[in-house]
Amino acid sequence: MNIHNLILWATATLTALIAGLFYAWSCSVVPGIARLSDTQYLSSFQMMNRAILNPVFFMSFMGTLILLPVCTFMQYSQPVSLRFWLLLAATILYVFGVFGVTMFGNVPLNNALDAFNIPAASPAELAAMRLRLEGPWNSLNTIRTLVNILSLMLVIAACMVYREKA
């Protein structure tokens, strides 16, 4: 076990944690809160969005964003190895399909919900906010979940590829 392999395994672990988070959200939280009234749905979603902004989440979400390119760079050598290409593909997918979708899709929706005054809203305003949020947010979450799973599969494949010593 060398530093390259330790970082590869740490990268795989963080990528798996985030993929698991998005997957669990998709198959448990989304169907559960979909059954709530507009007020309950928006209030619950607002509280979960606030609660997830914590060091444990950031460690895995941002840690993956940092470790994937670092790990990819560490695997670069001449000739270029299959492990490098797998990690490069995983990095590109994560950066654009997970981080990018989150930052430019889910986060603006989360911010709009966070700024929405639920107690002061009328039933029509609550229904309109839910309509504005629920479908688009869930679609974006599905995209980032599937892309994260694909990125994870590539990292796992990279872990399984034998790397010849230079």
XYZ file of C-alpha atoms in Angstrom:
166
model
C 0.000 0.000 0.000
C 1.521 3.314 -1.099
C 0.313 6.937 -1.002
C -1.193 6.639 -4.498
C -3.325 3.686 -3.437
C -4.311 5.276 -0.128
C -5.548 8.372 -1.929
C -7.311 6.180 -4.502
C -9.157 4.309 -1.731
C -10.015 7.562 0.073
C -11.352 8.923 -3.218
C -13.440 5.794 -3.752
C -14.832 6.039 -0.227
C -15.840 9.702 -0.517
C -17.324 9.163 -3.978
C -19.348 6.253 -2.579
C -20.573 8.284 0.385
C -21.938 11.039 -1.836
C -23.456 8.572 -4.312
C -25.128 6.848 -1.365
C -26.444 10.133 -0.015
C -28.035 11.100 -3.326
C -29.372 7.561 -3.862
C -30.880 7.383 -0.370
C -32.446 10.800 -0.853
C -33.980 9.641 -4.147
C -35.460 6.424 -2.845
C -36.508 7.441 0.659
C -36.721 11.180 1.304
C -38.261 12.211 -2.027
C -41.111 9.662 -1.931
C -41.702 10.337 1.765
C -42.010 14.103 1.595
C -44.003 13.903 -1.660
C -46.912 12.696 0.489
C -46.942 15.848 2.600
C -49.129 18.914 2.181
C -47.573 21.925 0.454
C -46.769 23.629 3.764
C -45.326 20.473 5.290
C -43.374 19.650 2.134
C -41.810 23.100 1.830
C -41.082 23.354 5.567
C -39.493 19.901 5.649
C -37.449 20.560 2.530
C -36.320 23.915 3.904
C -35.175 22.340 7.176
C -33.351 19.462 5.447
C -31.573 21.895 3.115
C -30.380 23.853 6.119
C -29.378 20.762 8.091
C -27.282 19.232 5.303
C -24.944 22.224 5.278
C -22.608 20.687 7.843
C -18.939 19.656 8.016
C -19.609 15.947 7.439
C -21.488 16.650 4.207
C -18.909 19.172 3.005
C -16.056 16.775 3.783
C -17.469 14.138 1.466
C -18.992 16.392 -1.218
C -16.035 18.772 -1.518
C -13.514 16.078 -0.597
C -14.582 14.116 -3.660
C -14.289 17.247 -5.786
C -10.716 17.735 -4.541
C -9.511 14.134 -4.358
C -10.734 12.984 -7.769
C -8.486 15.373 -9.742
C -5.605 14.889 -7.276
C -5.917 11.131 -7.586
C -6.134 11.396 -11.377
C -3.011 13.549 -11.507
C -1.145 11.114 -9.256
C -1.933 8.279 -11.674
C -0.547 10.114 -14.692
C 2.544 8.561 -16.206
C 3.931 7.669 -19.608
C 2.562 5.599 -21.104
C -0.842 6.742 -19.897
C -2.504 3.951 -17.945
C -6.061 2.657 -18.007
C -6.334 3.661 -14.341
C -5.582 7.271 -15.301
C -8.259 7.295 -18.036
C -10.862 5.772 -15.712
C -10.128 8.380 -13.049
C -10.111 11.208 -15.570
C -13.553 10.140 -16.799
C -14.790 9.849 -13.195
C -13.430 13.328 -12.432
C -15.060 14.938 -15.457
C -18.384 13.288 -14.677
C -18.270 14.349 -11.034
C -17.166 17.926 -11.705
C -19.840 18.609 -14.310
C -22.588 16.086 -13.587
C -22.562 16.184 -9.791
C -20.861 19.359 -8.579
C -21.968 21.476 -11.553
C -25.570 20.249 -11.461
C -25.674 20.834 -7.709
C -24.183 24.323 -7.808
C -26.035 25.617 -10.874
C -29.272 23.633 -10.508
C -30.116 22.365 -7.029
C -28.491 25.154 -4.995
C -30.371 28.019 -6.716
C -33.624 26.144 -6.086
C -32.577 25.566 -2.459
C -31.766 29.271 -2.084
C -35.134 30.282 -3.527
C -36.866 27.989 -1.061
C -34.744 29.262 1.824
C -35.772 32.851 1.024
C -39.462 31.876 0.754
C -41.516 32.902 3.791
C -43.672 29.829 4.313
C -45.767 31.109 7.256
C -46.716 34.292 5.378
C -47.573 32.550 2.102
C -51.109 31.924 0.890
C -52.191 28.423 -0.151
C -51.832 29.461 -3.815
C -48.300 30.782 -3.203
C -47.372 27.590 -1.364
C -48.663 25.451 -4.245
C -46.819 27.614 -6.786
C -43.530 27.374 -4.857
C -43.864 23.627 -4.543
C -44.556 23.345 -8.277
C -41.545 25.545 -9.031
C -39.294 23.444 -6.776
C -40.373 19.805 -6.626
C -40.200 18.575 -10.221
C -37.058 20.462 -11.295
C -35.178 19.696 -8.069
C -36.012 15.991 -8.242
C -34.998 15.805 -11.917
C -31.662 17.455 -11.141
C -31.166 15.136 -8.180
C -31.807 12.130 -10.413
C -29.190 13.381 -12.879
C -26.544 13.918 -10.223
C -27.368 10.599 -8.555
C -26.965 8.624 -11.781
C -23.824 10.531 -12.793
C -22.330 10.068 -9.312
C -23.022 6.328 -9.465
C -21.330 6.154 -12.870
C -18.378 8.143 -11.509
C -18.181 5.731 -8.571
C -18.209 2.734 -10.909
C -15.260 4.229 -12.796
C -13.346 4.826 -9.548
C -14.027 1.242 -8.460
C -12.816 0.009 -11.849
C -9.673 2.113 -11.376
C -9.141 0.472 -7.982
C -9.312 -2.932 -9.651
C -6.886 -2.125 -12.459
C -3.340 -3.259 -11.815
C -0.915 -0.363 -12.086
C 2.493 -1.288 -13.409
C 5.449 0.386 -11.743
C 7.318 2.888 -13.881
